[in-house]
Coordinates of C-alpha atoms and ligand atoms in Angstrom, one line a residue:
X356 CA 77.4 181.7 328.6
X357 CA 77.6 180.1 332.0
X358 CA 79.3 176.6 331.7
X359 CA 77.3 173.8 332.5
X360 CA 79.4 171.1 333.6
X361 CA 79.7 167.4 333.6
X362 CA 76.8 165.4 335.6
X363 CA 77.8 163.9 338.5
X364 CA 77.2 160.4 337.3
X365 CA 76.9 160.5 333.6
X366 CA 78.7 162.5 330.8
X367 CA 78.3 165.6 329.7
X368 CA 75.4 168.1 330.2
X369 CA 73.8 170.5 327.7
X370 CA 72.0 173.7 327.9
X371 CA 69.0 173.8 326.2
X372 CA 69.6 170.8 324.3
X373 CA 66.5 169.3 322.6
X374 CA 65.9 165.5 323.3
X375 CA 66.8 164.4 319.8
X376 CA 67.4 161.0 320.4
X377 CA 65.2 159.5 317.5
X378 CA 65.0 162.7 315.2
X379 CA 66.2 162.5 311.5
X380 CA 68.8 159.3 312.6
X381 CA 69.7 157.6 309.4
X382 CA 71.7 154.8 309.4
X383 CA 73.1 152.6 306.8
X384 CA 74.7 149.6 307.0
X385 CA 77.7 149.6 305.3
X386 CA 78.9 146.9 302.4
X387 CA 80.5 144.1 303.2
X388 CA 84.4 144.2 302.6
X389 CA 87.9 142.6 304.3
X390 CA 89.6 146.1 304.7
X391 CA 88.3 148.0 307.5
X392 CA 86.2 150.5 306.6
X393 CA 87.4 154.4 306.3
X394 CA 84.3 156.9 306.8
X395 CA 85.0 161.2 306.7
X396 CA 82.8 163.0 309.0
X397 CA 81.1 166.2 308.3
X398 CA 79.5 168.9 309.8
X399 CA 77.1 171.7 308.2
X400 CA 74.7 174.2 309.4
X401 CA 71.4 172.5 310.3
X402 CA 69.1 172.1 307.4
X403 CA 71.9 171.9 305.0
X404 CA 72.2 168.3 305.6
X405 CA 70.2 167.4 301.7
X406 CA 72.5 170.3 299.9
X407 CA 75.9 168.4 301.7
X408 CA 74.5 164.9 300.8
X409 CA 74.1 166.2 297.1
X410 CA 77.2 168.1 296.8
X411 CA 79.4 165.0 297.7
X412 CA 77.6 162.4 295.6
X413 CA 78.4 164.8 292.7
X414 CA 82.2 165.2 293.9
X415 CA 82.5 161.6 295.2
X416 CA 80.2 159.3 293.7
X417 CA 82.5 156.2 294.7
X418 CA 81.9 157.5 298.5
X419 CA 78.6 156.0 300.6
X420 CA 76.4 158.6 302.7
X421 CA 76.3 156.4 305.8
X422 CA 74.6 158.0 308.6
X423 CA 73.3 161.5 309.6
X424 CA 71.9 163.4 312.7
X425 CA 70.8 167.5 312.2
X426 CA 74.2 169.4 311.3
X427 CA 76.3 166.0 311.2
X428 CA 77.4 163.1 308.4
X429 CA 79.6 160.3 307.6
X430 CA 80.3 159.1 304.3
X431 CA 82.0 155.9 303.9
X432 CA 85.2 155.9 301.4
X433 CA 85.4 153.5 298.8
X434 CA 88.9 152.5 299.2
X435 CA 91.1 152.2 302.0
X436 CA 93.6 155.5 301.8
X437 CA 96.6 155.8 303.3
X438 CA 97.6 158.4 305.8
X439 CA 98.9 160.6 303.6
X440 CA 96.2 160.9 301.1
X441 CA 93.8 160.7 303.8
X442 CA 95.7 164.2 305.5
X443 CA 95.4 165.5 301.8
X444 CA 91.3 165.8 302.0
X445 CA 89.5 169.0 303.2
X446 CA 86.8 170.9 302.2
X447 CA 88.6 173.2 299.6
X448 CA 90.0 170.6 297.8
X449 CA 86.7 168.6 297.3
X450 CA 85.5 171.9 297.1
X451 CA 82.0 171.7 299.3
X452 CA 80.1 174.5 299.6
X453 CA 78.0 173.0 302.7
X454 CA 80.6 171.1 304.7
X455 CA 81.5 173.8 307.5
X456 CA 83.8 171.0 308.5
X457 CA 85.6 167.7 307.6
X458 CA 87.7 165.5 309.4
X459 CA 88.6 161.6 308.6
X460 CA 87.3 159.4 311.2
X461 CA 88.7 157.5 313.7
X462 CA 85.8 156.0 315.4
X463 CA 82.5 156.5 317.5
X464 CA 82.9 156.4 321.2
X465 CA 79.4 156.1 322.8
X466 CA 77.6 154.1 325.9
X467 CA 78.3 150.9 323.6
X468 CA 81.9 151.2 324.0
X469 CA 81.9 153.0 327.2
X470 CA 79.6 152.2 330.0
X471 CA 80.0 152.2 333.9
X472 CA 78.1 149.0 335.7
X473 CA 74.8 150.4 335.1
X474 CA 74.9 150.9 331.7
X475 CA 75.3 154.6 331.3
X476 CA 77.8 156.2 329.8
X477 CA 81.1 156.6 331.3
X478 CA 82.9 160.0 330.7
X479 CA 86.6 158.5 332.1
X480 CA 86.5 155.6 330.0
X481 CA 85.6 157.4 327.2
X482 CA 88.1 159.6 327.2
X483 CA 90.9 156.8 327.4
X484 CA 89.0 155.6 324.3
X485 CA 89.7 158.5 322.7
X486 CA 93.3 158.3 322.7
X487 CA 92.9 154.9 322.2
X488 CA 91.4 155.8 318.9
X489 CA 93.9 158.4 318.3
X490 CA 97.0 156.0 319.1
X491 CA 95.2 153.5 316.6
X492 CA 96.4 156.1 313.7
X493 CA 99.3 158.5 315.5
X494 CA 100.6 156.4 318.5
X495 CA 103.6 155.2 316.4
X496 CA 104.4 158.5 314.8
X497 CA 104.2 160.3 318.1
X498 CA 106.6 158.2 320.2
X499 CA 109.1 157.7 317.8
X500 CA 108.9 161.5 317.2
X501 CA 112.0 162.4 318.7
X502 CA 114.0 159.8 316.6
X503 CA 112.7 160.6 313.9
X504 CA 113.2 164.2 314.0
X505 CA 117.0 163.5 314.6
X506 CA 116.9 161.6 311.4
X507 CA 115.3 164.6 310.2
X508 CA 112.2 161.9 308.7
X509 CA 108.2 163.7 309.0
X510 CA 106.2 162.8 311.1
X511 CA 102.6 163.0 312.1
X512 CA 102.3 164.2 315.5
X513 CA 98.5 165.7 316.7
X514 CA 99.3 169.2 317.2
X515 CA 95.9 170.6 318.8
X516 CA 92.8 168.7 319.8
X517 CA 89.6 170.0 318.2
X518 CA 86.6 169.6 320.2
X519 CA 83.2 171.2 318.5
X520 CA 79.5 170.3 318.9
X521 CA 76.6 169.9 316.0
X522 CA 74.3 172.3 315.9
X523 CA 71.6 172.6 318.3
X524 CA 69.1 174.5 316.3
X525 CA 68.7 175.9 312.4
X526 CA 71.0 179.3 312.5
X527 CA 68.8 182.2 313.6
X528 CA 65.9 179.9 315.5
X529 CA 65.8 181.5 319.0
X530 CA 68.7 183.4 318.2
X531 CA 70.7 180.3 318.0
X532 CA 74.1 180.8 316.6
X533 CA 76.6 178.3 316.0
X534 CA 79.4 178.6 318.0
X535 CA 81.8 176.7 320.5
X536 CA 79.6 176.0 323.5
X537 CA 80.4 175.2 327.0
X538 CA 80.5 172.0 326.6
X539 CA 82.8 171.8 323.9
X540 CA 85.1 174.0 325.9
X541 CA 84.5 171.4 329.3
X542 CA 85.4 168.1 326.6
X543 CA 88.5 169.9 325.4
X544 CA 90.4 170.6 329.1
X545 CA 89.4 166.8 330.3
X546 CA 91.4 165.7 327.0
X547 CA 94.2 168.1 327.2
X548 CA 94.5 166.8 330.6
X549 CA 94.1 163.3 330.0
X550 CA 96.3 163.4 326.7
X551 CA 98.8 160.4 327.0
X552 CA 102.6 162.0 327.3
X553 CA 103.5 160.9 323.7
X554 CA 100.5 162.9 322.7
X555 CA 101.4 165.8 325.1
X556 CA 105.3 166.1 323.4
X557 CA 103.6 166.8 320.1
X558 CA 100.8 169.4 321.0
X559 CA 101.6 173.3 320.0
X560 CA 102.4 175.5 322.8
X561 CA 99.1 177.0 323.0
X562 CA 96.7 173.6 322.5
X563 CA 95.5 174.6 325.9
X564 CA 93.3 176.7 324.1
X565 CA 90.3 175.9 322.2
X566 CA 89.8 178.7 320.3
X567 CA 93.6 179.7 319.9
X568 CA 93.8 179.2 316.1
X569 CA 96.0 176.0 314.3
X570 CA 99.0 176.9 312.2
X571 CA 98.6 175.6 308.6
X572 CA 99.9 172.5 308.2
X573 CA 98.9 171.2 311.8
X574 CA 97.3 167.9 312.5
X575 CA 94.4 168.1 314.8
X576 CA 92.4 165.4 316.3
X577 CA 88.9 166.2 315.8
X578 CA 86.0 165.2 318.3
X579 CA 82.6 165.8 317.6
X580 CA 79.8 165.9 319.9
X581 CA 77.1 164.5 317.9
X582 CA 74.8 163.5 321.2
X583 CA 75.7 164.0 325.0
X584 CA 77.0 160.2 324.6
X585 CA 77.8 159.8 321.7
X586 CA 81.0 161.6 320.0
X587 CA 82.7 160.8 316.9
X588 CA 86.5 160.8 316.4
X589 CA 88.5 162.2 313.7
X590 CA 91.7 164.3 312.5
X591 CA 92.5 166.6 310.0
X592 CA 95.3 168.7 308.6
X593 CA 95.1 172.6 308.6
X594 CA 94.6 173.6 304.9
X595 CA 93.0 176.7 305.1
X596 CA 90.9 180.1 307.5
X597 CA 88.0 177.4 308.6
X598 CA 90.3 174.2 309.5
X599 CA 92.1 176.5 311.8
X600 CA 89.0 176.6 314.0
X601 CA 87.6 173.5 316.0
X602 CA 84.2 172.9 313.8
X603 CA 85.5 175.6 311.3
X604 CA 84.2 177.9 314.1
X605 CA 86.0 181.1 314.5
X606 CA 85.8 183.2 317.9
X607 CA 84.2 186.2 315.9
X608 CA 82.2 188.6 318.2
X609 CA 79.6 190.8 317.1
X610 CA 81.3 194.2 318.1
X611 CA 79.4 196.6 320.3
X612 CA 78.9 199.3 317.7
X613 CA 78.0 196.9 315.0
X614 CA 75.0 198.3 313.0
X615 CA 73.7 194.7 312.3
X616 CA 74.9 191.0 312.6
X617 CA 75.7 191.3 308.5
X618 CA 78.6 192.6 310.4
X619 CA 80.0 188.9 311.3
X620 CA 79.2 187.6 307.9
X621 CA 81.4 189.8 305.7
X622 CA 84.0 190.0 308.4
X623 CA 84.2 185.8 307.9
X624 CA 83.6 186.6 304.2
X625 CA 86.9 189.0 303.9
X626 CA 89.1 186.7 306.4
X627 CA 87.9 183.6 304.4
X628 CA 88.5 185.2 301.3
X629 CA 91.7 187.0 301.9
X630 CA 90.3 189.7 299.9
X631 CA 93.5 192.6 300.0
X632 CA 91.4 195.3 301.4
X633 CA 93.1 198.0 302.7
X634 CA 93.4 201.7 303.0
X635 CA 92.2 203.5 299.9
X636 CA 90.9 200.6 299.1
X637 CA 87.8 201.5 296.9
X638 CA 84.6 199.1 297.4
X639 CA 80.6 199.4 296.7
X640 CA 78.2 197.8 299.1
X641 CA 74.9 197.2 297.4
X642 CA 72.2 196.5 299.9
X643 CA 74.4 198.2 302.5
X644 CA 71.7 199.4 305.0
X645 CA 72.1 199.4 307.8
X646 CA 75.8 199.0 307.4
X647 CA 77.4 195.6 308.7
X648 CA 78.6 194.8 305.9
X649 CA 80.6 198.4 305.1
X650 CA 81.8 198.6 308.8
X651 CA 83.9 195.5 307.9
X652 CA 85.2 197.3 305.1
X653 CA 85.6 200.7 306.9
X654 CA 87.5 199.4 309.6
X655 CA 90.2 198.0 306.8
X656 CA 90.5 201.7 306.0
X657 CA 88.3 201.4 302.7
X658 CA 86.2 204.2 301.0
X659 CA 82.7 202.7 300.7
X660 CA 80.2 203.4 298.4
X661 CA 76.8 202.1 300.2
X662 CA 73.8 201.7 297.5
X663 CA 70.6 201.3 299.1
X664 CA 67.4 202.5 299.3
X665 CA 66.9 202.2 302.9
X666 CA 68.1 204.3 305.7
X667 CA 72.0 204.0 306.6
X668 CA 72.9 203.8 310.8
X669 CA 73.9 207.5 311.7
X670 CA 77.1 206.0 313.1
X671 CA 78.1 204.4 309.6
X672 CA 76.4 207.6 308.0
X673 CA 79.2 209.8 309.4
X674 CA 82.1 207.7 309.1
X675 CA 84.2 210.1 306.4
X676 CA 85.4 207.2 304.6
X677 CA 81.4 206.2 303.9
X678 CA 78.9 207.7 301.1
X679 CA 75.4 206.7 300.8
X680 CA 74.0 206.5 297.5
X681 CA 70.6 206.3 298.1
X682 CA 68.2 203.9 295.5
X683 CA 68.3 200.3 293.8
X684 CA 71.3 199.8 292.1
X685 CA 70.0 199.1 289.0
X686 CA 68.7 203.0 289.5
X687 CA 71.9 204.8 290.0
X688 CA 74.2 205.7 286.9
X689 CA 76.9 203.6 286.1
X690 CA 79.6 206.1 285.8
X691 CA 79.7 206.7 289.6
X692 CA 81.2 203.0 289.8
X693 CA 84.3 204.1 287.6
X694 CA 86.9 204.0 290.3
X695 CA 85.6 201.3 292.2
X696 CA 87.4 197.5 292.5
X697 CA 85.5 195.6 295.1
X698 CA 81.9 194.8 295.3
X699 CA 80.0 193.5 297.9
X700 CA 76.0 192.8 297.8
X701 CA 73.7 192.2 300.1
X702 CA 70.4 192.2 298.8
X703 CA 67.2 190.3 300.1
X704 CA 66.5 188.9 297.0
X705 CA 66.2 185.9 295.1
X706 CA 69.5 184.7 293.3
X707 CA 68.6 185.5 289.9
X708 CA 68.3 188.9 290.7
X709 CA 71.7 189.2 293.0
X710 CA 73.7 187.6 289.6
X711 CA 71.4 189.5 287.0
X712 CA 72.6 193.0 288.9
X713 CA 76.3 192.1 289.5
X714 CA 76.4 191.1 286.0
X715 CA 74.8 194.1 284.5
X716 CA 77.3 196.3 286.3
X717 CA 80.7 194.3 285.9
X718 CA 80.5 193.5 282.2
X719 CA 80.5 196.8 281.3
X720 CA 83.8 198.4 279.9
X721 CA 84.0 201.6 282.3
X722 CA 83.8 199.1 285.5
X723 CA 86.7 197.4 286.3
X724 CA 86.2 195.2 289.4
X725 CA 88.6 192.8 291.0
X726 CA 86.9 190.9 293.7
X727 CA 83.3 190.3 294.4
X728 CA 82.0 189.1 297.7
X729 CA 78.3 188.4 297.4
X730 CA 75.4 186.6 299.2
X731 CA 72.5 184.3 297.6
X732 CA 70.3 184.0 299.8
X733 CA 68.1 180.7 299.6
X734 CA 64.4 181.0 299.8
X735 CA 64.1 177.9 299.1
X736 CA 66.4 175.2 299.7
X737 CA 65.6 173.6 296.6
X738 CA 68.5 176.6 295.0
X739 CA 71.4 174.9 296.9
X740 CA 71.2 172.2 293.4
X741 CA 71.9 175.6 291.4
X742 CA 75.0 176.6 293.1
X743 CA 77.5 174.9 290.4
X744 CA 75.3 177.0 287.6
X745 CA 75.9 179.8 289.4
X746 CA 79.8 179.5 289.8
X747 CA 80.0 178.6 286.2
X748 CA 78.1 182.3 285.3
X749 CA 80.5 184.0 287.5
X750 CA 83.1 182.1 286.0
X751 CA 81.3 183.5 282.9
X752 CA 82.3 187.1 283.1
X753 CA 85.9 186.6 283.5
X754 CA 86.8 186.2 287.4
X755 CA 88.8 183.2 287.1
X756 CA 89.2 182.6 291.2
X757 CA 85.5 181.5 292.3
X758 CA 84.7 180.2 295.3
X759 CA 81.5 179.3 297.8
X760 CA 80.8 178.2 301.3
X761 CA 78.2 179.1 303.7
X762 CA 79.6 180.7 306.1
X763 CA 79.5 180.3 309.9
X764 CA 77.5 183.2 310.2
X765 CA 75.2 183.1 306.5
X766 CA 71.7 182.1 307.4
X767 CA 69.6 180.3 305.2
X768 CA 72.0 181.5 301.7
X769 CA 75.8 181.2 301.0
X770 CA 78.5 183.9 300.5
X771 CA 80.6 183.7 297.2
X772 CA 84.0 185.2 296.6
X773 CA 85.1 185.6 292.6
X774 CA 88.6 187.4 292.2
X775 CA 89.8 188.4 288.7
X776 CA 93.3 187.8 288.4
X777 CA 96.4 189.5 287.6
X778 CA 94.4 192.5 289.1
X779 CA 94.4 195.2 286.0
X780 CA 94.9 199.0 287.4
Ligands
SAM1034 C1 69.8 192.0 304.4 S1 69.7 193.7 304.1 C2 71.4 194.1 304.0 C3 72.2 194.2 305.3 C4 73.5 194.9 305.1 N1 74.3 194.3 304.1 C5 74.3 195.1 306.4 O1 75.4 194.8 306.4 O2 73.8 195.7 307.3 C6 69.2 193.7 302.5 C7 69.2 195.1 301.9 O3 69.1 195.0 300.5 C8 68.5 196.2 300.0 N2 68.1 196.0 298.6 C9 67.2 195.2 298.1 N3 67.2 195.3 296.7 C10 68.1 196.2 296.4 C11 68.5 196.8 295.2 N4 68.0 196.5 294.0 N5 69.5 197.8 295.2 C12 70.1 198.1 296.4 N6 69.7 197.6 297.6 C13 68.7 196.7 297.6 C14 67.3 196.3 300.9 O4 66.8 197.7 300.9 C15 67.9 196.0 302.3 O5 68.4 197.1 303.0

């Protein structure tokens, strides 16, 4: 995409970028207490913002929603943590299935803060603010880093800086599809360049790089373009596939011989879910056509079985490692499933119908799956409040390792991964 720059007088430009000034802004005011308030900021695909709000009142009912724009919240904690506990909280361990990201904050820079004589937003300034904010937490830590590492005492140094923008539109509108922008790219030199030399000492050799990914464990200051003036601070520690990206944002490209874009979903799904496919390994797609999904799975050197009524791509069609069994699943006998280990569906159907079929086929005693990597795709947002009944009827049949997120690259529906562990033969 070609990289719209900063405005000569202003801040940053945007492509495209709807006026959305006054749309959905919700703020609260938050309750009065003598510790400074500590918020966590959140972004989620655009339209998930009801689904995210729900999810965390249910996992932290102590925690205050406090303000929202499309794709973007804060929450306000209800205690003052320390930095430790406060490094401790990501999305797998409060287990959200809508967050795509999580960061604690350290503050909103906007025209308030930051203005030039006439009022408008200053880019310079803000970006000293920036490190201001991130000196407020890890100034300390970072200059006395070399002492401390001769005393052989942790410290918390920012190791990358994590620059990612909300979503402009709902996934698939226009073809939008969430993704680093230009902008986000622009931000992220000017505050590599700008970084104060205690901050430079700590960054990871390849922090010139956006999309080069963080090594778990890392610390990564987190700025979020919520508006073209108006970005919100934060950090996080690298816990897991999606907090290695800015945004959870990965730099997956749809390859040029990819049947469909289900391709980028179950390529996330496997990396996300560390599923161990490999060659031989024996997997079912059900609702494979036209064949995304199994060319993830091929090109791991698995044997595919592809169940679906539909036409298969010609290209998937003759890969040797691929069969098509043609029909519903619900058609096909189940003995041709004997050897099989891995699952994954596809189906454009509701749900009930996506569970009703996996569970039909893996409760039986001649199937002997170890990993399922499904979608359930949401018709309706109104099923996002079933998604904890759902996990508990996986749960149900005996895969003890259950987990969901919507992907970067799910639509309107959410993938689940469900392992059954030790893995029997
Ligand atoms: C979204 S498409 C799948 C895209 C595919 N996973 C890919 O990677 O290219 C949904 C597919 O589910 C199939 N489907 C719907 N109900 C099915 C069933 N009961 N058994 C098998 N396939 C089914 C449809 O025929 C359709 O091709």
């Amino acid at each position: 995409m070609p990289t719209p720059l900063f405005s000569a007088n202003t801040g940053l430009k945007f492509a495209n970028r709807p006026d959305l000034s006054k749309e959905n802004q919700v703020e609260n005011s938050p309750a009065k207490s003598s510790a400074p308030a500590q918020f966590a900021l959140f972004t989620c695909q655009r339209g998930a913002e009801n689904a995210l709000k729900k999810e965390l009142e249910r996992r932290r009912p102590t925690w205050r929603f406090s303000y929202s724009r499309p794709g973007f919240l804060t929450f306000r904690l209800s205690e003052s943590e320390s930095l430790d506990k406060r490094l401790a909280l990501d999305v797998p361990s409060l287990r959200l299935v809508f967050a795509r990201s999580c960061a604690h904050s350290l503050g909103r820079v906007s025209a308030r803060e930051c203005s030039d004589a006439a009022g408008n937003f200053d880019v310079s300034k803000a970006l000293v603010r920036v490190w201001e904010l991130a000196a407020s937490e890890f100034g300390n830590e970072s200059r006395s880093a070399e002492t401390a590492r001769r005393l052989g005492r942790q410290i918390h140094t920012i190791a990358r800086i994590h620059v990612y923008e909300r979503d402009q539109f709902a996934v698939g509108v226009r073809g939008y599809e969430p993704g680093l922008t230009s902008s986000a790219y622009e931000l992220h030199k000017r505050l590599y360049e700008t970084a104060p030399k205690e901050f430079q000492n700590g960054f990871a050799t390849d922090a010139r790089k956006l999309d080069a990914p963080a090594e778990p464990g890392e610390i990564c200051l987190d700025v979020v373009i919520v508006e073209e003036n108006e970005w919100h601070v934060g950090f996080h520690r690298v816990s897991d596939f999606h907090s290695r990206y800015p945004g959870g944002l990965s730099p997956l490209d749809l390859p040029t011989d990819a049947t469909s874009r289900a391709f980028l979903k179950f390529e996330e799904g496997l990396r996300w879910s560390e599923f161990p496919i490999e060659i031989d390994s024996r997997c079912v797609d059900i609702g494979a056509s036209p064949g995304g999904g199994s060319q993830a799975l091929l090109a791991r050197g698995a044997l595919v079985l592809g169940v679906d009524p539909a036409e298969i791509d010609p290209l998937v069609l003759a890969h040797p490692n691929f069969t098509h069994l043609r029909g519903k699943i619900n058609q096909l006998r189940r003995k041709l499933f004997r050897k099989s280990r891995w699952f994954i569906t596809d189906m454009n159907v509701a749900p009930v119908y996506t569970l009703d079929a996996l569970e039909e086929l893996v409760m039986r005693d001649d199937v002997s799956a170890r990993g399922l990597l499904f979608t359930l795709k949401f018709f309706d947002w109104k099923f996002a409040d079933d998604v904890p009944e759902y996990i508990r009827r996986v749960k149900s049949w005996g895969f003890n390792h259950v987990r969901a997120r919507q992907l970067q690259f799910n639509r309107q529906e959410i993938m689940v991964a469900a392992l059954k562990k030790p893995f029997v033969k």
